[in-house]
Every structure is written in C-alpha cells, then in structure tokens.
mmCIF file of N, CA and C in Angstrom:
data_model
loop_
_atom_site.group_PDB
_atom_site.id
_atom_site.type_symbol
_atom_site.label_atom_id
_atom_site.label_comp_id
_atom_site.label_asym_id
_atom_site.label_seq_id
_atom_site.Cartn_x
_atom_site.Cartn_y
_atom_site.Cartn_z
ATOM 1 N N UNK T 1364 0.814 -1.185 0.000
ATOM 2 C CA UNK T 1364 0.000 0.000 0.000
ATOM 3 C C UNK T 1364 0.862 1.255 0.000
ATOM 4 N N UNK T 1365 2.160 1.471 0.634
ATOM 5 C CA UNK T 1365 3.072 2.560 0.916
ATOM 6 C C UNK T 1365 3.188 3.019 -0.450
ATOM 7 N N UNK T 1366 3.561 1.926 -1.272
ATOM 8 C CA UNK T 1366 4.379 2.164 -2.635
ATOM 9 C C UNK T 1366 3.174 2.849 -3.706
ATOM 10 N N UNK T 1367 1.916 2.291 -3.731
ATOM 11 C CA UNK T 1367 0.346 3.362 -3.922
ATOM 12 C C UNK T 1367 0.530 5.099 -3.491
ATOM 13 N N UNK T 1368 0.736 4.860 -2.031
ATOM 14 C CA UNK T 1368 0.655 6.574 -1.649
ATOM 15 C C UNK T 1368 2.096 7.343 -2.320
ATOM 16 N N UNK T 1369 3.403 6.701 -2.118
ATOM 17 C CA UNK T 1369 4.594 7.197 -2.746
ATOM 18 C C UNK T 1369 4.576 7.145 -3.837
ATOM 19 N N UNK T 1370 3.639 6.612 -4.806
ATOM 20 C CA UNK T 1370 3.655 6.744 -6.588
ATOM 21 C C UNK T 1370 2.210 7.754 -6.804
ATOM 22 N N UNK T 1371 1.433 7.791 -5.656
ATOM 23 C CA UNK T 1371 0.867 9.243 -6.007
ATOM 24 C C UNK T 1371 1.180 10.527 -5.253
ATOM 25 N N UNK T 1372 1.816 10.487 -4.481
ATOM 26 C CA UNK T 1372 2.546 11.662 -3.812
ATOM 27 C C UNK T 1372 3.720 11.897 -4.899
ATOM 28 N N UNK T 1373 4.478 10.704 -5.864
ATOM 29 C CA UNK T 1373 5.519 11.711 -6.235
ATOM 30 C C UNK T 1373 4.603 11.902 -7.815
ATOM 31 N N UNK T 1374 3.458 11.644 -8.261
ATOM 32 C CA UNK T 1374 3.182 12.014 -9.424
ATOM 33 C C UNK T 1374 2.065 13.395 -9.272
ATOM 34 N N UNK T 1375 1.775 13.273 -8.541
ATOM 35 C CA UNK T 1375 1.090 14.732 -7.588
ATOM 36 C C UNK T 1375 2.296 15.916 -8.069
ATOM 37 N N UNK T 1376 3.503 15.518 -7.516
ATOM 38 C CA UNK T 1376 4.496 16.524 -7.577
ATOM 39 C C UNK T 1376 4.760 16.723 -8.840
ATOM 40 N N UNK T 1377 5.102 15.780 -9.944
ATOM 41 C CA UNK T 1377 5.555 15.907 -11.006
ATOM 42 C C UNK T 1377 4.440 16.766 -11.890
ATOM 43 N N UNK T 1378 3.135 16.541 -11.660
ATOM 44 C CA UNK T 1378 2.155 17.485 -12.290
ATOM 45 C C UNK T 1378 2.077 18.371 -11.919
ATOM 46 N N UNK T 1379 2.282 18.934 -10.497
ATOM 47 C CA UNK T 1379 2.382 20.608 -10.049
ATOM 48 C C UNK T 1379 3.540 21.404 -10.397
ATOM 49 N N UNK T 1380 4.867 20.742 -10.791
ATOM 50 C CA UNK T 1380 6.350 20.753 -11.155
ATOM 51 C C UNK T 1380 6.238 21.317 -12.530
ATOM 52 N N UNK T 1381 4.867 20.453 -13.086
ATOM 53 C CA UNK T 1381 4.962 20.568 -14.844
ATOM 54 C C UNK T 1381 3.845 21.997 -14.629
ATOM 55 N N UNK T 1382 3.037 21.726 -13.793
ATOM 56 C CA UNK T 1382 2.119 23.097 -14.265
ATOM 57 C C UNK T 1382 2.933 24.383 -14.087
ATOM 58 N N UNK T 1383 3.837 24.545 -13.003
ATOM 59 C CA UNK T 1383 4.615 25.596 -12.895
ATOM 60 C C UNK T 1383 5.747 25.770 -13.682
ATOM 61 N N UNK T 1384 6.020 25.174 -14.256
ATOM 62 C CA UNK T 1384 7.116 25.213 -15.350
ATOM 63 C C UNK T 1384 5.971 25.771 -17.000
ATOM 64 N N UNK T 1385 5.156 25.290 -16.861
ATOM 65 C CA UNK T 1385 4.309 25.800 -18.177
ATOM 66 C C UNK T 1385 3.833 27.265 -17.640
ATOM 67 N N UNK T 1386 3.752 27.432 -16.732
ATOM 68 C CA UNK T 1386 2.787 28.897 -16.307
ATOM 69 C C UNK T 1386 4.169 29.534 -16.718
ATOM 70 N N UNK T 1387 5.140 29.287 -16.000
ATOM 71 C CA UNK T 1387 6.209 30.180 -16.257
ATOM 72 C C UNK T 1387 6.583 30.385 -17.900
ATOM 73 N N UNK T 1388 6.721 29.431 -18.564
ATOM 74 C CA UNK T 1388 6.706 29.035 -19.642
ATOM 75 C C UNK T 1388 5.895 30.185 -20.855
ATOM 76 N N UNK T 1389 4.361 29.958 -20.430
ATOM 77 C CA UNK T 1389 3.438 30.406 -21.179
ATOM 78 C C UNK T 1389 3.230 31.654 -20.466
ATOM 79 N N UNK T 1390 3.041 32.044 -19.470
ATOM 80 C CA UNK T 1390 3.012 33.648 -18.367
ATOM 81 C C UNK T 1390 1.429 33.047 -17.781
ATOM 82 N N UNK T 1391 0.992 34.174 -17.001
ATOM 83 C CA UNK T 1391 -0.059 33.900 -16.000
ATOM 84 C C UNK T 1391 -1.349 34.067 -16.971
ATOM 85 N N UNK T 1392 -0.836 34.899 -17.888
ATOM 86 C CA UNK T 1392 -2.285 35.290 -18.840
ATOM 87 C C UNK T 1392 -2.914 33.944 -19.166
ATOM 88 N N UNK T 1393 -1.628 32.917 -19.551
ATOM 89 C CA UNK T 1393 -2.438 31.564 -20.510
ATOM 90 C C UNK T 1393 -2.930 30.600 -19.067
ATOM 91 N N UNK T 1394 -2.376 30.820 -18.013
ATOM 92 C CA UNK T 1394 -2.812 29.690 -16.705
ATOM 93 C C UNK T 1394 -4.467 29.873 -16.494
ATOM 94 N N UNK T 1395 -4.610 28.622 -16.432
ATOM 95 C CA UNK T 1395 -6.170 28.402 -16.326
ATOM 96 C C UNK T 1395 -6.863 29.078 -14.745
ATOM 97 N N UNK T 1396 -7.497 29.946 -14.866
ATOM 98 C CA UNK T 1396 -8.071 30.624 -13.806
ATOM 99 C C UNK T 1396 -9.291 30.526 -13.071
ATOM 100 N N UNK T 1397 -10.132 30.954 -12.128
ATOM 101 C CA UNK T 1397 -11.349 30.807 -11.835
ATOM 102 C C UNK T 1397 -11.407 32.292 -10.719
ATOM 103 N N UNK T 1398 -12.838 32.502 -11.314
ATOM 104 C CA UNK T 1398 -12.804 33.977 -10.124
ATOM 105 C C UNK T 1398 -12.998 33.641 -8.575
ATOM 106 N N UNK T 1399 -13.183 34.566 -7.766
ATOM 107 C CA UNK T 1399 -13.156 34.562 -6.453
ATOM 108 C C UNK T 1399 -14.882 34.043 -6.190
ATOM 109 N N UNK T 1400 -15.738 34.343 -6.386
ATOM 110 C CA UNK T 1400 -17.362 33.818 -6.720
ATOM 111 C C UNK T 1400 -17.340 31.852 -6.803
ATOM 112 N N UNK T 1401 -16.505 32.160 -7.726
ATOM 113 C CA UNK T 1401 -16.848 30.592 -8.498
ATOM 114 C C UNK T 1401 -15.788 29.828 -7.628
ATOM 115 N N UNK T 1402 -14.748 29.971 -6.955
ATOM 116 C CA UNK T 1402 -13.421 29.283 -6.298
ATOM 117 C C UNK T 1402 -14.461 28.950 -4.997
ATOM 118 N N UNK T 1403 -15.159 30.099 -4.127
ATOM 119 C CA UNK T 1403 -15.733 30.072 -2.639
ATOM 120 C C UNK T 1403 -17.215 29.025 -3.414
ATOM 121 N N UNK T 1404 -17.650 29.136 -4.461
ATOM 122 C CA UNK T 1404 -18.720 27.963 -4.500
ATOM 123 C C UNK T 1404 -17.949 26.264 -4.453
ATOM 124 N N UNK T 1405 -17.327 26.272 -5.278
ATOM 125 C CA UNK T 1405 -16.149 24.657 -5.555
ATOM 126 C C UNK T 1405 -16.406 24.631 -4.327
ATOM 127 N N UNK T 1406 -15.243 25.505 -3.345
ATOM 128 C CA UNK T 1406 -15.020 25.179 -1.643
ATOM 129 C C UNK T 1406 -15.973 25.037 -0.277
ATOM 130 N N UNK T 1407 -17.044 26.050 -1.420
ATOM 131 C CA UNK T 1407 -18.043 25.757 -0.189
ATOM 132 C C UNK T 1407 -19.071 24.255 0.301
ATOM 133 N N UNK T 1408 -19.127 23.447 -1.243
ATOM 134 C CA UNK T 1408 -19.194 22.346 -1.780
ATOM 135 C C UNK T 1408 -18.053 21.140 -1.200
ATOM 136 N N UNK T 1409 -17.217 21.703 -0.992
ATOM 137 C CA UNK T 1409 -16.193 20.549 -0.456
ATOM 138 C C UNK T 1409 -15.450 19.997 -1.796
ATOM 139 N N UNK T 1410 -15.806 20.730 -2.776
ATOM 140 C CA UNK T 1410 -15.166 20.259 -4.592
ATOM 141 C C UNK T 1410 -13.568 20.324 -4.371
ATOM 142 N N UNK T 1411 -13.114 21.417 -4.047
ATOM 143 C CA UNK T 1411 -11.661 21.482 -4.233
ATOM 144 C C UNK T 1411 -10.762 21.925 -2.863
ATOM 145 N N UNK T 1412 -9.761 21.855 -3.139
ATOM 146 C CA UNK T 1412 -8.816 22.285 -2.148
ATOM 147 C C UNK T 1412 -7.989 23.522 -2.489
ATOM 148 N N UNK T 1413 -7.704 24.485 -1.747
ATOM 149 C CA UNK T 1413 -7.201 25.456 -1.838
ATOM 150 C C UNK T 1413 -5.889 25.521 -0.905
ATOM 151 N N UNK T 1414 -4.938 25.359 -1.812
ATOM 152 C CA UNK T 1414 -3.340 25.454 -1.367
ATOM 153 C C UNK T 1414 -2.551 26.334 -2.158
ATOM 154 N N UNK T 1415 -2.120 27.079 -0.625
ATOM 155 C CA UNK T 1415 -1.763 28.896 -0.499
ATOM 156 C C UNK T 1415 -0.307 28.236 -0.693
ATOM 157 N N UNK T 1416 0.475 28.464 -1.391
ATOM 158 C CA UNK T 1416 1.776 28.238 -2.233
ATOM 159 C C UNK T 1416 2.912 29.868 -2.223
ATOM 160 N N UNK T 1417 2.026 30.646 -1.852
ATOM 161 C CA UNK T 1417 3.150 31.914 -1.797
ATOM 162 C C UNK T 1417 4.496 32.019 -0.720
ATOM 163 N N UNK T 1418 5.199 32.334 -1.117
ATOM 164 C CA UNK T 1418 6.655 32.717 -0.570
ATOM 165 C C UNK T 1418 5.986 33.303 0.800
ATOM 166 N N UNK T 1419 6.913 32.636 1.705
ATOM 167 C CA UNK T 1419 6.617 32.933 3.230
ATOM 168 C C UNK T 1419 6.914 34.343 3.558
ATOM 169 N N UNK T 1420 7.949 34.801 2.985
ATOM 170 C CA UNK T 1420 7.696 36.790 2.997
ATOM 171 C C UNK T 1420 6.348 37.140 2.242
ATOM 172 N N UNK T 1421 5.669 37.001 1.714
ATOM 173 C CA UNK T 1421 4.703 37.354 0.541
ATOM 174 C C UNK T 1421 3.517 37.240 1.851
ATOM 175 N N UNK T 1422 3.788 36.039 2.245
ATOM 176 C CA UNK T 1422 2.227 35.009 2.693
ATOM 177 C C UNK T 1422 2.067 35.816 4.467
ATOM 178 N N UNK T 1423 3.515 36.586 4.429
ATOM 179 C CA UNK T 1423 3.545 36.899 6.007
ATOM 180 C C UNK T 1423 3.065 38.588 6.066
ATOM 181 N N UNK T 1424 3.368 39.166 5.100
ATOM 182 C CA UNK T 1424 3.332 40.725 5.095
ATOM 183 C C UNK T 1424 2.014 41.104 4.639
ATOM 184 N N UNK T 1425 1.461 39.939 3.775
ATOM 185 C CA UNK T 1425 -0.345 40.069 3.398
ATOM 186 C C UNK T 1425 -1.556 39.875 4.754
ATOM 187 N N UNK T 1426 -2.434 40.789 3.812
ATOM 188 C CA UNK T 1426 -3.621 40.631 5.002
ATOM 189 C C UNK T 1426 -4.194 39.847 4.601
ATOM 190 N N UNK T 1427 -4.206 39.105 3.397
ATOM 191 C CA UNK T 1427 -5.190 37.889 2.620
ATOM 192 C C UNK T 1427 -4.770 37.053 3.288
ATOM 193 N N UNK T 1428 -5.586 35.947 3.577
ATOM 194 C CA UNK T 1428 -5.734 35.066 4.337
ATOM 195 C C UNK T 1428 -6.366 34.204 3.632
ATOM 196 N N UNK T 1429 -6.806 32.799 3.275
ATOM 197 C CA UNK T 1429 -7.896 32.476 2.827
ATOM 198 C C UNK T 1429 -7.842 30.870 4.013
ATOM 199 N N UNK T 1430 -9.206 31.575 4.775
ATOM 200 C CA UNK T 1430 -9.750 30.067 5.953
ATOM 201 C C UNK T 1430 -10.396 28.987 4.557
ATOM 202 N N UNK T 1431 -9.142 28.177 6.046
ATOM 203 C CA UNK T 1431 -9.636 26.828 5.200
ATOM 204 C C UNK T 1431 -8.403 26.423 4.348
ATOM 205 N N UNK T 1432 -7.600 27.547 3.409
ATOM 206 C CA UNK T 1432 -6.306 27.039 3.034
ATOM 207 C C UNK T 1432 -5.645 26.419 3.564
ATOM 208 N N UNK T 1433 -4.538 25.513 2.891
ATOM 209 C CA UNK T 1433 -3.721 24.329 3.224
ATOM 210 C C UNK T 1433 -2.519 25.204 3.236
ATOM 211 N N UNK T 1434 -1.673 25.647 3.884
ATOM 212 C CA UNK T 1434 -0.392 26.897 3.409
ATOM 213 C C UNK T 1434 0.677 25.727 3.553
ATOM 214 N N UNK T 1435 1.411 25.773 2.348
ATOM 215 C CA UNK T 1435 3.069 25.322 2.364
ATOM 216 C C UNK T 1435 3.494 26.200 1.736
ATOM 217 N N UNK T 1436 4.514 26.747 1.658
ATOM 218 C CA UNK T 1436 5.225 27.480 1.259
ATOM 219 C C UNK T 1436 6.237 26.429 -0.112
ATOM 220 N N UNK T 1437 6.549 27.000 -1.054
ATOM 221 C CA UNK T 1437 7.074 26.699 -2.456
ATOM 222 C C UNK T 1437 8.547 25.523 -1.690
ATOM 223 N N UNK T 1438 8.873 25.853 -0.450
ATOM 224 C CA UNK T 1438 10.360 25.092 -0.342
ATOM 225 C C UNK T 1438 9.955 24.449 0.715
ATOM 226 N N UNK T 1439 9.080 24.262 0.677
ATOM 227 C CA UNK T 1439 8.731 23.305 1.944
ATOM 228 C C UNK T 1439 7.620 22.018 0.865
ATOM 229 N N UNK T 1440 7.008 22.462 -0.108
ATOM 230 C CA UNK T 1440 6.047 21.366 -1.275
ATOM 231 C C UNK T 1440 6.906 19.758 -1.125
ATOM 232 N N UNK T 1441 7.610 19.870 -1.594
ATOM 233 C CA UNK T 1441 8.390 18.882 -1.931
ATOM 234 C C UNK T 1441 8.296 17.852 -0.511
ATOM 235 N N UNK T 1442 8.723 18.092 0.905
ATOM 236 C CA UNK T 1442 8.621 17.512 2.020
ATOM 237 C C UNK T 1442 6.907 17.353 2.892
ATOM 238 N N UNK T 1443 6.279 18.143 1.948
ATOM 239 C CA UNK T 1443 4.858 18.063 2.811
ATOM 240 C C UNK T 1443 3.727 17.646 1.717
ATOM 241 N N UNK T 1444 4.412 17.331 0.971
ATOM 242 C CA UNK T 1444 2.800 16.256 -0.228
ATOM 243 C C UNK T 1444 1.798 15.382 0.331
ATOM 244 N N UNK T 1445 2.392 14.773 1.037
ATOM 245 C CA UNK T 1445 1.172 14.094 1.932
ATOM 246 C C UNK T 1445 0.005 14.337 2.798
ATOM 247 N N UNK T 1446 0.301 16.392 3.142
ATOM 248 C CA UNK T 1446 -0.398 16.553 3.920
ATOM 249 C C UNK T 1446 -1.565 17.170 3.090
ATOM 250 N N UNK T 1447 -1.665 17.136 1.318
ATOM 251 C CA UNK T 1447 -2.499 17.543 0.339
ATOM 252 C C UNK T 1447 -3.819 16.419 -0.181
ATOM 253 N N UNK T 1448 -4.584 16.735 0.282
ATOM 254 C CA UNK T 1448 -5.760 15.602 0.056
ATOM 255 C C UNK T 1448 -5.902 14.775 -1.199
ATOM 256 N N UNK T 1449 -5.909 13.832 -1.374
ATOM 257 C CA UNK T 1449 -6.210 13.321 -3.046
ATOM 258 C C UNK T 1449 -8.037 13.444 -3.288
ATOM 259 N N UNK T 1450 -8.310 13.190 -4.221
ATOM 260 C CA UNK T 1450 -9.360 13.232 -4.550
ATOM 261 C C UNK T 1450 -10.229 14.227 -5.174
ATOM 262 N N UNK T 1451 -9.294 15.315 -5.050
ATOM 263 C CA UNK T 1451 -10.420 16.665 -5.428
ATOM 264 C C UNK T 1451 -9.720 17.307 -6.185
ATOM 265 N N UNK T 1452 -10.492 18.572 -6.788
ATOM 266 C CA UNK T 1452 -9.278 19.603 -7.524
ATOM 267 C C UNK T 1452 -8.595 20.317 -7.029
ATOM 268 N N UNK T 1453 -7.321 21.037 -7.203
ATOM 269 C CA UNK T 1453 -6.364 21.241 -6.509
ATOM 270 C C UNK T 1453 -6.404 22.700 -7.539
ATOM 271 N N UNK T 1454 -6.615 23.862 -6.198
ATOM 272 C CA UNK T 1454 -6.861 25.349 -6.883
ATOM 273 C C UNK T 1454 -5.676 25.349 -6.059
ATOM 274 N N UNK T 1455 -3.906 26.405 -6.827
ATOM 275 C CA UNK T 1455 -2.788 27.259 -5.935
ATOM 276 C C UNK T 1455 -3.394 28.307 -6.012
ATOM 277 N N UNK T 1456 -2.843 28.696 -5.086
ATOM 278 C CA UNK T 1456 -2.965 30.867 -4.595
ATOM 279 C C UNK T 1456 -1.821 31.081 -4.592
ATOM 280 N N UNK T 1457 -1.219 31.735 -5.333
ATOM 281 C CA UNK T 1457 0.027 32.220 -5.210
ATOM 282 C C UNK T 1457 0.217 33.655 -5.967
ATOM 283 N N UNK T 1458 1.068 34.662 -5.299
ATOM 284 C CA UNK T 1458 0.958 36.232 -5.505
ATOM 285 C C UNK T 1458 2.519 36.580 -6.444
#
C-alpha cells in the first residue's frame, strides 16, 4: 500500500512541477483561472482544495488570508505532499 501513496505523492508533484514550469513558460495570462465567486462555490461544496503556495515573505506581510487554506510554502512542497488531500481539484494561490 506505501508504494500506492509514494507513486501518487511523487506524481502529484511531477504534475504541479509541470504546471509551474508551463505557467512560467506560457506567463499567468495563458494559466487556467477561476474567479473569487466561483473558487468560494467549488469550496463551499467541499469540490476542491485550496493550497496557499506563496513565498513565506509574501504570505507573512499580506492581510489575505484564505480560511480553510492548506499553506506550504514553495520550499517546503516537496517535504509536505502528503499533507495535500487526493481526490479533489487542486486550486494554488500564489501572488
């Protein structure tokens, strides 16, 4: 069963690895978006997960907050995948 959660924890990574390499790639204009309306319906539903991904200076000096976010910070992803739910869609916040 371990080798199940460690082949979707590291393919979890490899698709968030690839989406951020294409955003960067393509810029923020082409990254697939959703407004603030339509993100709090998904969540209010229990549809998706919302993981706050901004730089810990960024995430510390803001008054945005979003309850209920999962916060890892970009250098900490890599050591805390497990603590990201499977099953749902996976919305980043990042500034």
């Amino acid at each position: 069963m371990h080798r199940h959660v460690y082949a979707a924890i590291a393919a979890l990574a490899a698709l968030f690895f690839l989406f951020t390499a294409q955003l960067h790639a393509t810029g923020p204009k082409d990254a697939p978006s959703v407004t603030a309306a339509e993100l709090k319906a998904k969540f209010d539903k229990g549809a998706v997960i919302i993981l706050d991904v901004r730089a810990s200076g960024s995430y510390n000096k803001s008054k945005v907050k979003i309850k209920g976010a999962i916060r890892i910070a970009p250098e900490e992803l890599a050591d805390r995948l497990a603590e990201i739910p499977m099953g749902r869609e996976i919305v980043t916040y990042c500034t």
